[in-house]
CSV table of N, CA, C and O in Angstrom, one decimal:
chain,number,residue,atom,x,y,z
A,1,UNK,N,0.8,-1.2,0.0
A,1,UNK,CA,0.0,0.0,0.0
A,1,UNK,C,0.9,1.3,0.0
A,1,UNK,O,2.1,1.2,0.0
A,2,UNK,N,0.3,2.3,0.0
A,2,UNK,CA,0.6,3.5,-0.4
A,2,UNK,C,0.8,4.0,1.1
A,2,UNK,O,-0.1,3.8,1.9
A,3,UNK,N,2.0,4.7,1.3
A,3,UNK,CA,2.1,5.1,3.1
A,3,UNK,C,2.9,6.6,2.9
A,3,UNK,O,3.2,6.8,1.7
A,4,UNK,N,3.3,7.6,3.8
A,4,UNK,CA,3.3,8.7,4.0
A,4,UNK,C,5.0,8.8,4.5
A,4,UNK,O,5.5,8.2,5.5
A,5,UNK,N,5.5,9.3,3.9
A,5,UNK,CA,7.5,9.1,4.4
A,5,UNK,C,7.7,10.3,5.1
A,5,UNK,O,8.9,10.4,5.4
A,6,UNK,N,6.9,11.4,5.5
A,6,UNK,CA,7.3,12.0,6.4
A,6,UNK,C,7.8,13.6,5.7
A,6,UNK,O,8.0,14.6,6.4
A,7,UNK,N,7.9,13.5,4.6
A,7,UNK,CA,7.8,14.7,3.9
A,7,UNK,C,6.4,15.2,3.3
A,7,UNK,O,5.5,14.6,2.7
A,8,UNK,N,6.4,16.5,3.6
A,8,UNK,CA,4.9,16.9,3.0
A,8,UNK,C,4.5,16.5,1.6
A,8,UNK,O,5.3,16.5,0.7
A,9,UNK,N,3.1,16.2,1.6
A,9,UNK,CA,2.9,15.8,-0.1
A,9,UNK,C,3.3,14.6,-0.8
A,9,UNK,O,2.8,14.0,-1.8
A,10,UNK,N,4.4,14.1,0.0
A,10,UNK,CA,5.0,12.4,-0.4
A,10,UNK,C,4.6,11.4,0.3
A,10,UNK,O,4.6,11.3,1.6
A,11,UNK,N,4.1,10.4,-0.8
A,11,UNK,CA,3.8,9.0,-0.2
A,11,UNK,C,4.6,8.3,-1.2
A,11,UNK,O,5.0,8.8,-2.3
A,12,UNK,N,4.8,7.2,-0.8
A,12,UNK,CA,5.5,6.0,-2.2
A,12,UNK,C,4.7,4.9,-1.1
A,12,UNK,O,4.2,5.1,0.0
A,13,UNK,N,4.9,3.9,-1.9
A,13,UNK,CA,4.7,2.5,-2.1
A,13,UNK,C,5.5,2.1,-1.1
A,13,UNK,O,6.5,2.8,-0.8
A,14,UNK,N,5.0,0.5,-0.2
A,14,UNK,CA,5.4,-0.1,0.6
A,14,UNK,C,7.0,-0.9,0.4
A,14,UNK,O,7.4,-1.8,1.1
A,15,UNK,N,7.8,-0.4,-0.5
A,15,UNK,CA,8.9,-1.4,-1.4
A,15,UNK,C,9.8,-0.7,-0.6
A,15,UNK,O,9.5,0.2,0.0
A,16,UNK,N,11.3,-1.3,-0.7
A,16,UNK,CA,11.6,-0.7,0.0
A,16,UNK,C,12.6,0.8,-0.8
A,16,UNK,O,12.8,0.6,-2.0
A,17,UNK,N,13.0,1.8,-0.4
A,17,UNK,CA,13.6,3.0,-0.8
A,17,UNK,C,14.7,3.9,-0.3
A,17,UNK,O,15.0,4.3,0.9
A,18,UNK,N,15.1,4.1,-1.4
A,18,UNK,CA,16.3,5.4,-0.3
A,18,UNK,C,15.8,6.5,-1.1
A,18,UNK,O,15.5,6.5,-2.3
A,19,UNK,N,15.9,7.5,0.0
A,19,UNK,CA,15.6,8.7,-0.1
A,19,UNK,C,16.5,9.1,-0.7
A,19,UNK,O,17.6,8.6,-0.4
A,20,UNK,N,16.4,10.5,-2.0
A,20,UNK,CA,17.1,10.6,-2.6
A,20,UNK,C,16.9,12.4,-3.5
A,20,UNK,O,17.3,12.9,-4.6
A,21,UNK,N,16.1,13.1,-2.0
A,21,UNK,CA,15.8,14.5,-2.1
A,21,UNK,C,17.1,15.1,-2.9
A,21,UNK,O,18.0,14.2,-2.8
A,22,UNK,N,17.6,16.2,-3.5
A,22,UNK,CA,18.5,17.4,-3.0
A,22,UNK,C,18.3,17.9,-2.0
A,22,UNK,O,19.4,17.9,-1.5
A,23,UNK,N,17.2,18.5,-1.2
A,23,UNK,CA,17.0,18.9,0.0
A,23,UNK,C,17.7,17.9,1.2
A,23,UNK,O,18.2,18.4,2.2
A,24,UNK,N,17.8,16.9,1.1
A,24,UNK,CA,18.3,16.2,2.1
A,24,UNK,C,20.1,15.7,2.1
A,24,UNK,O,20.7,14.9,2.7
A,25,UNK,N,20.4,16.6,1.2
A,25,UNK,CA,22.2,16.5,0.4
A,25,UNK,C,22.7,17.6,0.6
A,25,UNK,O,22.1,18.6,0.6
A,26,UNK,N,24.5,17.4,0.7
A,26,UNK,CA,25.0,18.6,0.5
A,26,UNK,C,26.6,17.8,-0.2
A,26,UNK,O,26.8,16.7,-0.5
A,27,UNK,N,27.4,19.0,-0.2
A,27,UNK,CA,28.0,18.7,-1.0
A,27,UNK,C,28.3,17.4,-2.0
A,27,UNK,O,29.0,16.3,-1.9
A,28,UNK,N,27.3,18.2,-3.2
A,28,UNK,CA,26.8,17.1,-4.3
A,28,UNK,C,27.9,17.6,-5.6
A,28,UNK,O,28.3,18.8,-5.7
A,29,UNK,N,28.3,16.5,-6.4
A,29,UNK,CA,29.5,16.8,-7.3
A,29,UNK,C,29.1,15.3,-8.2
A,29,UNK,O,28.6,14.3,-7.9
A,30,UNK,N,29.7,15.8,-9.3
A,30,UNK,CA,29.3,14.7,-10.4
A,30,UNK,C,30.3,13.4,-10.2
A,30,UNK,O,31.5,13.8,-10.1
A,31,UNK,N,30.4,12.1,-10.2
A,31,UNK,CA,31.1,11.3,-10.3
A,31,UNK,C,31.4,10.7,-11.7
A,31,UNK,O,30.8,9.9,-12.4
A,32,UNK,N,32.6,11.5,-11.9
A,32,UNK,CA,33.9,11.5,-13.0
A,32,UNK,C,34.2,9.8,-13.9
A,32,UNK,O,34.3,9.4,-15.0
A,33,UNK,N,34.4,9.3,-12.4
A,33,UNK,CA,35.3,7.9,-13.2
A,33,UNK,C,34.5,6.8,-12.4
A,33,UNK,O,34.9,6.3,-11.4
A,34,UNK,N,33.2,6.6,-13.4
A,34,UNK,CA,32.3,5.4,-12.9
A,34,UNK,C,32.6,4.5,-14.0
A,34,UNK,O,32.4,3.4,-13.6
A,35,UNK,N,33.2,4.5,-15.5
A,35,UNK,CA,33.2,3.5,-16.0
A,35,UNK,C,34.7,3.1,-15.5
A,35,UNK,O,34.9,1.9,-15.7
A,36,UNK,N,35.8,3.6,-14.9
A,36,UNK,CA,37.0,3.0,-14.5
A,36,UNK,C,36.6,2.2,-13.3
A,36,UNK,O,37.2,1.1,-13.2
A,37,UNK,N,35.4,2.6,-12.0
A,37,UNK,CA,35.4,1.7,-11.7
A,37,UNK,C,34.3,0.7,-11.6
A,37,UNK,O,34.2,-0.1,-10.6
A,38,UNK,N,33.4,0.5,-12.6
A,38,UNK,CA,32.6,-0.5,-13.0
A,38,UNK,C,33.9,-1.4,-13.7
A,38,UNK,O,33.7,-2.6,-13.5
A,39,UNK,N,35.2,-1.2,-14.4
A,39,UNK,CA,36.1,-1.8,-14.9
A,39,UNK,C,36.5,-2.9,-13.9
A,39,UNK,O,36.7,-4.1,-14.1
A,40,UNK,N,36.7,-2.2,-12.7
A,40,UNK,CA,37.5,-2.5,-11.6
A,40,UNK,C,36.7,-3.7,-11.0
A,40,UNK,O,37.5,-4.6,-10.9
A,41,UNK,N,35.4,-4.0,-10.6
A,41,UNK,CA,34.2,-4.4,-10.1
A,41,UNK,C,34.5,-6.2,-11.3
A,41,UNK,O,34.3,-6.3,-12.5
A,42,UNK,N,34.8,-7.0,-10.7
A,42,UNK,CA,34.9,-8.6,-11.2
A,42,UNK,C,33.5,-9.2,-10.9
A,42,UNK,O,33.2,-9.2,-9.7
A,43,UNK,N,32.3,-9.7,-12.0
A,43,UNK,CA,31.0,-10.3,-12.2
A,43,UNK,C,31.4,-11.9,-11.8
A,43,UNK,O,32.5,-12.4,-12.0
A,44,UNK,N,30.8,-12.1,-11.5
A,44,UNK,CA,31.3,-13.7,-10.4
A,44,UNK,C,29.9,-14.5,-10.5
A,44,UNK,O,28.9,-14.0,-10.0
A,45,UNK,N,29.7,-15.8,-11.2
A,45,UNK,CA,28.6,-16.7,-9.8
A,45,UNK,C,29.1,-17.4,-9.1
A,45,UNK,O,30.3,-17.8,-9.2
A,46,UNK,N,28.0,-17.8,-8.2
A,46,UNK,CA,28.3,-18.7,-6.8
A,46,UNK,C,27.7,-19.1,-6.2
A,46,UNK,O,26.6,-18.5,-6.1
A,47,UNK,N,27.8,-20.2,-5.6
A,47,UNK,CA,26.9,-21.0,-4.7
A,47,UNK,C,26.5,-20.6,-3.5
A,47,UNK,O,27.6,-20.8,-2.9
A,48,UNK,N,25.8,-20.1,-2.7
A,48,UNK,CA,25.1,-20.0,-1.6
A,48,UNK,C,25.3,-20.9,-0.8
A,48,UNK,O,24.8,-22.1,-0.9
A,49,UNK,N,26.4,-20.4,0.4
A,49,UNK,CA,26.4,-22.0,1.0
A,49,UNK,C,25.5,-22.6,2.1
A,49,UNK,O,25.7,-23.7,2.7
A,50,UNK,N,24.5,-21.8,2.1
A,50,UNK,CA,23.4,-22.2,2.8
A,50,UNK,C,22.5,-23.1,2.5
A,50,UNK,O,22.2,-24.0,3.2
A,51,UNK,N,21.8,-22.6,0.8
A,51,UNK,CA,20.6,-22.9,0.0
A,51,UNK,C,21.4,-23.6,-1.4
A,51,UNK,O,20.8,-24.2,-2.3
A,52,UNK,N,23.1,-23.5,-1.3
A,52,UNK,CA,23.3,-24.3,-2.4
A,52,UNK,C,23.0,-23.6,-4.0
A,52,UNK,O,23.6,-23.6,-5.0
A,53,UNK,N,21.7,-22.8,-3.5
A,53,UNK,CA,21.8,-21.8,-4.9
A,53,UNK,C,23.2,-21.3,-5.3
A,53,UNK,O,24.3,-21.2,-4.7
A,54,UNK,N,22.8,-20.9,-7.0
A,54,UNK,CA,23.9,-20.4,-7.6
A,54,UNK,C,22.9,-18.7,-7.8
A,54,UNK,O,21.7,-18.3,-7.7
A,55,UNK,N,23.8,-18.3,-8.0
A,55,UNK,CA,23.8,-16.3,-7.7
A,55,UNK,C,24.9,-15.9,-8.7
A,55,UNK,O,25.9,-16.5,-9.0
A,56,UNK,N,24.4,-14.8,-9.0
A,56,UNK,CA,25.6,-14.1,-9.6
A,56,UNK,C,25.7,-12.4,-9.0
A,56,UNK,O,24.7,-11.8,-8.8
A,57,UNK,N,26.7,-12.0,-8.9
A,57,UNK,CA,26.8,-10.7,-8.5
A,57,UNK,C,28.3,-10.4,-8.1
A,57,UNK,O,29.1,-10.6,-9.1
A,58,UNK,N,28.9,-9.9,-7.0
A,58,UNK,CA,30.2,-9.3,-6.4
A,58,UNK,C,30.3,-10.0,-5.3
A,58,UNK,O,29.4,-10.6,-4.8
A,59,UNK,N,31.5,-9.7,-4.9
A,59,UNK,CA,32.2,-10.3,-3.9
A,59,UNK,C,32.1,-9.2,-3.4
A,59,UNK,O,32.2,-8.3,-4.2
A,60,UNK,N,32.0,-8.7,-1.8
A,60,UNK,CA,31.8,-7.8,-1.3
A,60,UNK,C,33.3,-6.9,-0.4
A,60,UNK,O,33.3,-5.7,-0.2
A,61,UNK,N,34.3,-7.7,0.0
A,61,UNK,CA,35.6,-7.8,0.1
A,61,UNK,C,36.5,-7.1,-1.1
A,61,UNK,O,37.5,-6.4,-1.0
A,62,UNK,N,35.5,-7.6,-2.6
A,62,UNK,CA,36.5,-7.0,-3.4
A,62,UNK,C,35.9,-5.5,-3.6
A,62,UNK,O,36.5,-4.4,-3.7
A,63,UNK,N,34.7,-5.6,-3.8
A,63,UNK,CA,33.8,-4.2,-4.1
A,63,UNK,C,34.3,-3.0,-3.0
A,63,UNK,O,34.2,-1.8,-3.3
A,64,UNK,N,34.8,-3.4,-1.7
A,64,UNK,CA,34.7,-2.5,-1.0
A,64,UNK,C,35.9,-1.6,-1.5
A,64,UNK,O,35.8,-0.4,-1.6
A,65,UNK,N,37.2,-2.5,-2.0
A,65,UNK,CA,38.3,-1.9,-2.3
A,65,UNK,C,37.9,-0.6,-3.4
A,65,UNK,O,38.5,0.4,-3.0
A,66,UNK,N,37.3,-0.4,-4.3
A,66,UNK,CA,36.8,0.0,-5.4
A,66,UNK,C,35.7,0.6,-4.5
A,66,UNK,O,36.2,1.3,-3.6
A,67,UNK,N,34.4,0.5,-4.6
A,67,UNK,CA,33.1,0.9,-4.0
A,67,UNK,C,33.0,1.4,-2.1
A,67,UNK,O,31.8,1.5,-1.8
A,68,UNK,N,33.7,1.5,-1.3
A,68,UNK,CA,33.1,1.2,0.0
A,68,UNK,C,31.8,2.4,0.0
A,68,UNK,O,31.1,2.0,1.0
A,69,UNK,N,31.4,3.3,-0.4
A,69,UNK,CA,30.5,3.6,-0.4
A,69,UNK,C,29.2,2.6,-0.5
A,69,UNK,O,28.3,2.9,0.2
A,70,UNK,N,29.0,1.6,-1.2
A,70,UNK,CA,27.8,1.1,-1.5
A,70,UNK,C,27.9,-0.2,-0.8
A,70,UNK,O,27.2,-1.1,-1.0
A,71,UNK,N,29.3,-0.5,0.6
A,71,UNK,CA,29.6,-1.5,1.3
A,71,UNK,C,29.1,-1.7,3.2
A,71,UNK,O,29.6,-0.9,3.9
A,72,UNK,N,28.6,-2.2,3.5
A,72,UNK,CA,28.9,-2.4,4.8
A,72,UNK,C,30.3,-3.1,4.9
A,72,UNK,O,30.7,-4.1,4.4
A,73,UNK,N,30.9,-2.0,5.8
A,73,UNK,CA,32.1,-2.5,6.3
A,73,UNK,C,32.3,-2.9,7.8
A,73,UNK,O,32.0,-2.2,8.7
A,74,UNK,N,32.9,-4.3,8.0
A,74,UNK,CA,33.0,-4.4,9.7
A,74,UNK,C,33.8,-3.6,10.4
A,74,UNK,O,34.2,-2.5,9.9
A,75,UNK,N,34.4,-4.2,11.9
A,75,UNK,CA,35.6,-3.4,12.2
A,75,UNK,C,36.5,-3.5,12.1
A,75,UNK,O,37.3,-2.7,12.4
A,76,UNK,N,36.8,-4.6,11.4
A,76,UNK,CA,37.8,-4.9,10.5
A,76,UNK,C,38.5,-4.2,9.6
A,76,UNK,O,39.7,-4.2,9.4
A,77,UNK,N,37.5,-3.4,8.7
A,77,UNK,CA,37.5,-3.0,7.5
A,77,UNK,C,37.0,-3.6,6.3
A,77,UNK,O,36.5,-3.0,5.3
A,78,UNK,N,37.1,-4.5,6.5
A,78,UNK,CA,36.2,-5.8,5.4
A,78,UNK,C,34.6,-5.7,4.9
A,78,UNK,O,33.6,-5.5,5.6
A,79,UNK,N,35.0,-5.8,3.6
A,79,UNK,CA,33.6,-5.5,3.1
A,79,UNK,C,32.7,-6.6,3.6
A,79,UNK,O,33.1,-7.7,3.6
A,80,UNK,N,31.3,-6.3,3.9
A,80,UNK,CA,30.3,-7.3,4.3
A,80,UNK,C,29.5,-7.8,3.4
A,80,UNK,O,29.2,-8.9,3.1
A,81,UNK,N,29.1,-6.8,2.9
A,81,UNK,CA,27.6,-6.6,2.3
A,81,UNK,C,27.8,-5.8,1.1
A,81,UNK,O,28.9,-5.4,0.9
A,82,UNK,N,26.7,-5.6,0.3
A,82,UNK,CA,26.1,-4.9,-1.0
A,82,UNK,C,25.0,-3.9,-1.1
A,82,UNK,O,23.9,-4.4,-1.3
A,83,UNK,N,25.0,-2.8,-0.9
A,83,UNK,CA,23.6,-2.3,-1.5
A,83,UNK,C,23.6,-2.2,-2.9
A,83,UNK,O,23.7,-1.1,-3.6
A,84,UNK,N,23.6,-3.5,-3.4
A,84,UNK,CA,23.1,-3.0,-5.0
A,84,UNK,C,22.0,-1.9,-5.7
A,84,UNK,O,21.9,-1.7,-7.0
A,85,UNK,N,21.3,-1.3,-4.6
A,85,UNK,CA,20.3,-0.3,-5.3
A,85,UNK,C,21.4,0.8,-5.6
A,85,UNK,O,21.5,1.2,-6.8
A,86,UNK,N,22.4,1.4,-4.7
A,86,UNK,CA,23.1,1.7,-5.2
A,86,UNK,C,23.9,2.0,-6.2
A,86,UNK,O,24.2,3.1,-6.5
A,87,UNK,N,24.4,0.7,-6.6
A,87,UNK,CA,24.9,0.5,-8.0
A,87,UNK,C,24.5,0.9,-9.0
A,87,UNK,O,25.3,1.0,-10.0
A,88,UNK,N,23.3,1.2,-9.0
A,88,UNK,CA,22.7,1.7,-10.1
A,88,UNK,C,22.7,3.1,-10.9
A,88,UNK,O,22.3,3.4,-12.0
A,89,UNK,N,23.2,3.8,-10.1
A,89,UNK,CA,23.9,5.4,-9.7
A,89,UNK,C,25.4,4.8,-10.8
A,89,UNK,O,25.7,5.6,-11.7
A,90,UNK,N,25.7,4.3,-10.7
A,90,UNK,CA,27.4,4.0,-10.7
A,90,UNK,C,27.2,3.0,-12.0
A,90,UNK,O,28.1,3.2,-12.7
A,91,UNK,N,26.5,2.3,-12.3
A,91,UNK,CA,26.3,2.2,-13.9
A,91,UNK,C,25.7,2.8,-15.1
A,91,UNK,O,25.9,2.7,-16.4
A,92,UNK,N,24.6,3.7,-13.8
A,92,UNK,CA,24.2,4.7,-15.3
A,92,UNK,C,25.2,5.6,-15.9
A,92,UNK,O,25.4,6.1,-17.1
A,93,UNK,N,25.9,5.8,-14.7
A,93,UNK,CA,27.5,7.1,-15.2
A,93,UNK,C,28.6,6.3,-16.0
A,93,UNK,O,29.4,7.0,-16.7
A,94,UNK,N,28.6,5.0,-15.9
A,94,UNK,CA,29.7,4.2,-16.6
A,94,UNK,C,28.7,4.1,-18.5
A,94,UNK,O,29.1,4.4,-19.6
A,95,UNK,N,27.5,3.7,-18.2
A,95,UNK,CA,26.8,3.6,-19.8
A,95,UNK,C,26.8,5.2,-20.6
A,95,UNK,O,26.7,5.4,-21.8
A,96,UNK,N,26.8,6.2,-19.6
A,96,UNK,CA,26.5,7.5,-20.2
A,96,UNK,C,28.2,7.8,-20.7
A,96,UNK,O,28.5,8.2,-21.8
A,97,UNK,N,29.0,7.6,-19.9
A,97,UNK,CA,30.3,7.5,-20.2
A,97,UNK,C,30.9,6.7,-21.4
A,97,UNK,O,31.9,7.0,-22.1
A,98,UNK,N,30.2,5.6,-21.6
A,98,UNK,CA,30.5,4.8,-23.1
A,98,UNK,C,29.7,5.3,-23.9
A,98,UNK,O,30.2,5.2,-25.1
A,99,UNK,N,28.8,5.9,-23.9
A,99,UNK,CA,27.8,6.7,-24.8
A,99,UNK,C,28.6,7.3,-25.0
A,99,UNK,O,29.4,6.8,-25.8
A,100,UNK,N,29.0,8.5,-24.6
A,100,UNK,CA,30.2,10.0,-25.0
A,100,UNK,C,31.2,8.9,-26.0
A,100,UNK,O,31.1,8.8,-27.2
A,101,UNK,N,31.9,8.3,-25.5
A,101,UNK,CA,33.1,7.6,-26.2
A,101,UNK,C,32.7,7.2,-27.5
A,101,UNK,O,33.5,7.1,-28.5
A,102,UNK,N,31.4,6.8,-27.5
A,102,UNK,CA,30.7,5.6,-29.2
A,102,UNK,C,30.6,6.9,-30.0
A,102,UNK,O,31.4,7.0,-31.0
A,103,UNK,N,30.0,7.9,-29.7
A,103,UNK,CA,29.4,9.3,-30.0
A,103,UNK,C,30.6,9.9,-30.7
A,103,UNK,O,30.5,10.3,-31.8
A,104,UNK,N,32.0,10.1,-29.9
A,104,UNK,CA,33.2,10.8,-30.6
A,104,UNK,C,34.0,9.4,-31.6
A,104,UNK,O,34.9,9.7,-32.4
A,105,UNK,N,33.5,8.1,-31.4
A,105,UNK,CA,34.4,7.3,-32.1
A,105,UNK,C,33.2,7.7,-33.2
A,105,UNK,O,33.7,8.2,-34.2
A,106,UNK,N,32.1,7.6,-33.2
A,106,UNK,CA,31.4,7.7,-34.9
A,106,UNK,C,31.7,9.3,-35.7
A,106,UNK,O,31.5,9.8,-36.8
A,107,UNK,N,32.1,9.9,-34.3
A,107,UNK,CA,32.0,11.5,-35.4
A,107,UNK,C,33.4,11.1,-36.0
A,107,UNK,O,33.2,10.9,-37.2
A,108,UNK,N,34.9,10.8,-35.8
A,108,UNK,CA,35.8,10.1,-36.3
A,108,UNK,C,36.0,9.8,-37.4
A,108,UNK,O,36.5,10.3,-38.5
A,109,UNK,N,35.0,8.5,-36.9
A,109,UNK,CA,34.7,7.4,-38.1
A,109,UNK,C,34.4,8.3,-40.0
A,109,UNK,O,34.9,8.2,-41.1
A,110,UNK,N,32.7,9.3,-39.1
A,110,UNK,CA,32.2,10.1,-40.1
A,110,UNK,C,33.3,11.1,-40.9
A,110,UNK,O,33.0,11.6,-42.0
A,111,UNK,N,34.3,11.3,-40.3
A,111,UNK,CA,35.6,12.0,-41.2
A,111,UNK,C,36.3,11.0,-41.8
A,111,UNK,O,36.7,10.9,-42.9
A,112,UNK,N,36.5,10.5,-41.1
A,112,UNK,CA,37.4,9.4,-42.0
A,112,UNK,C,36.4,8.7,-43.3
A,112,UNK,O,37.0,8.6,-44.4
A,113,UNK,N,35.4,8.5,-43.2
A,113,UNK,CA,34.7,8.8,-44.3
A,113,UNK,C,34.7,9.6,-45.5
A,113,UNK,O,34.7,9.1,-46.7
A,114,UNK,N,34.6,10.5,-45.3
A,114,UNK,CA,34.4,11.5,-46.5
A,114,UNK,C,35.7,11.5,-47.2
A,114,UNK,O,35.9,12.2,-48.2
């Protein structure tokens, strides 16, 4: 169902969410080098050694080296965990980033053409 998050005028859906105001941010700056480290980021499956399931995703140890923003870290320092909603931030800047790159390789191309 539809419930009330505590800001005027806003409800969303029962799923779950991160808030993701400007009003609730501050020093905000564009992230530069998301396709260097989606490069960085190794695609893995794996067995679940609980359920035996196979999964595919990151190792959370290696992600943190690269990502600790989107890691729970213990006190260790060791990566725990994943918020992959996050990720999602961090690959649209890596596809918008290969977009620019295809974009000046075809203007190129289009001279070398003529």
């Amino acid at each position: 169902g539809i419930r009330d998050i505590g800001v005027t005028g806003v409800q969303t859906c029962a799923l779950p969410i991160s808030y993701s105001d400007r009003n609730l941010k501050t020093n905000i700056q564009p992230m530069n080098d998301t396709l260097d480290k989606v490069m960085q980021l190794e695609t893995v499956t794996y067995d679940v050694k609980r359920t035996g399931r196979q999964e595919i995703g990151f190792i959370a140890q290696e992600v943190a080296k690269v990502l600790p923003e989107v890691c729970a870290i213990d006190a260790g320092g060791e990566g725990r965990a994943i918020d992959y909603g996050r990720m999602t931030a961090l690959l649209a800047g890596a596809v918008k980033t290969q977009q620019l790159q295809i974009e000046e390789l075809k203007a190129v191309l289009a001279k070398l053409q003529k």
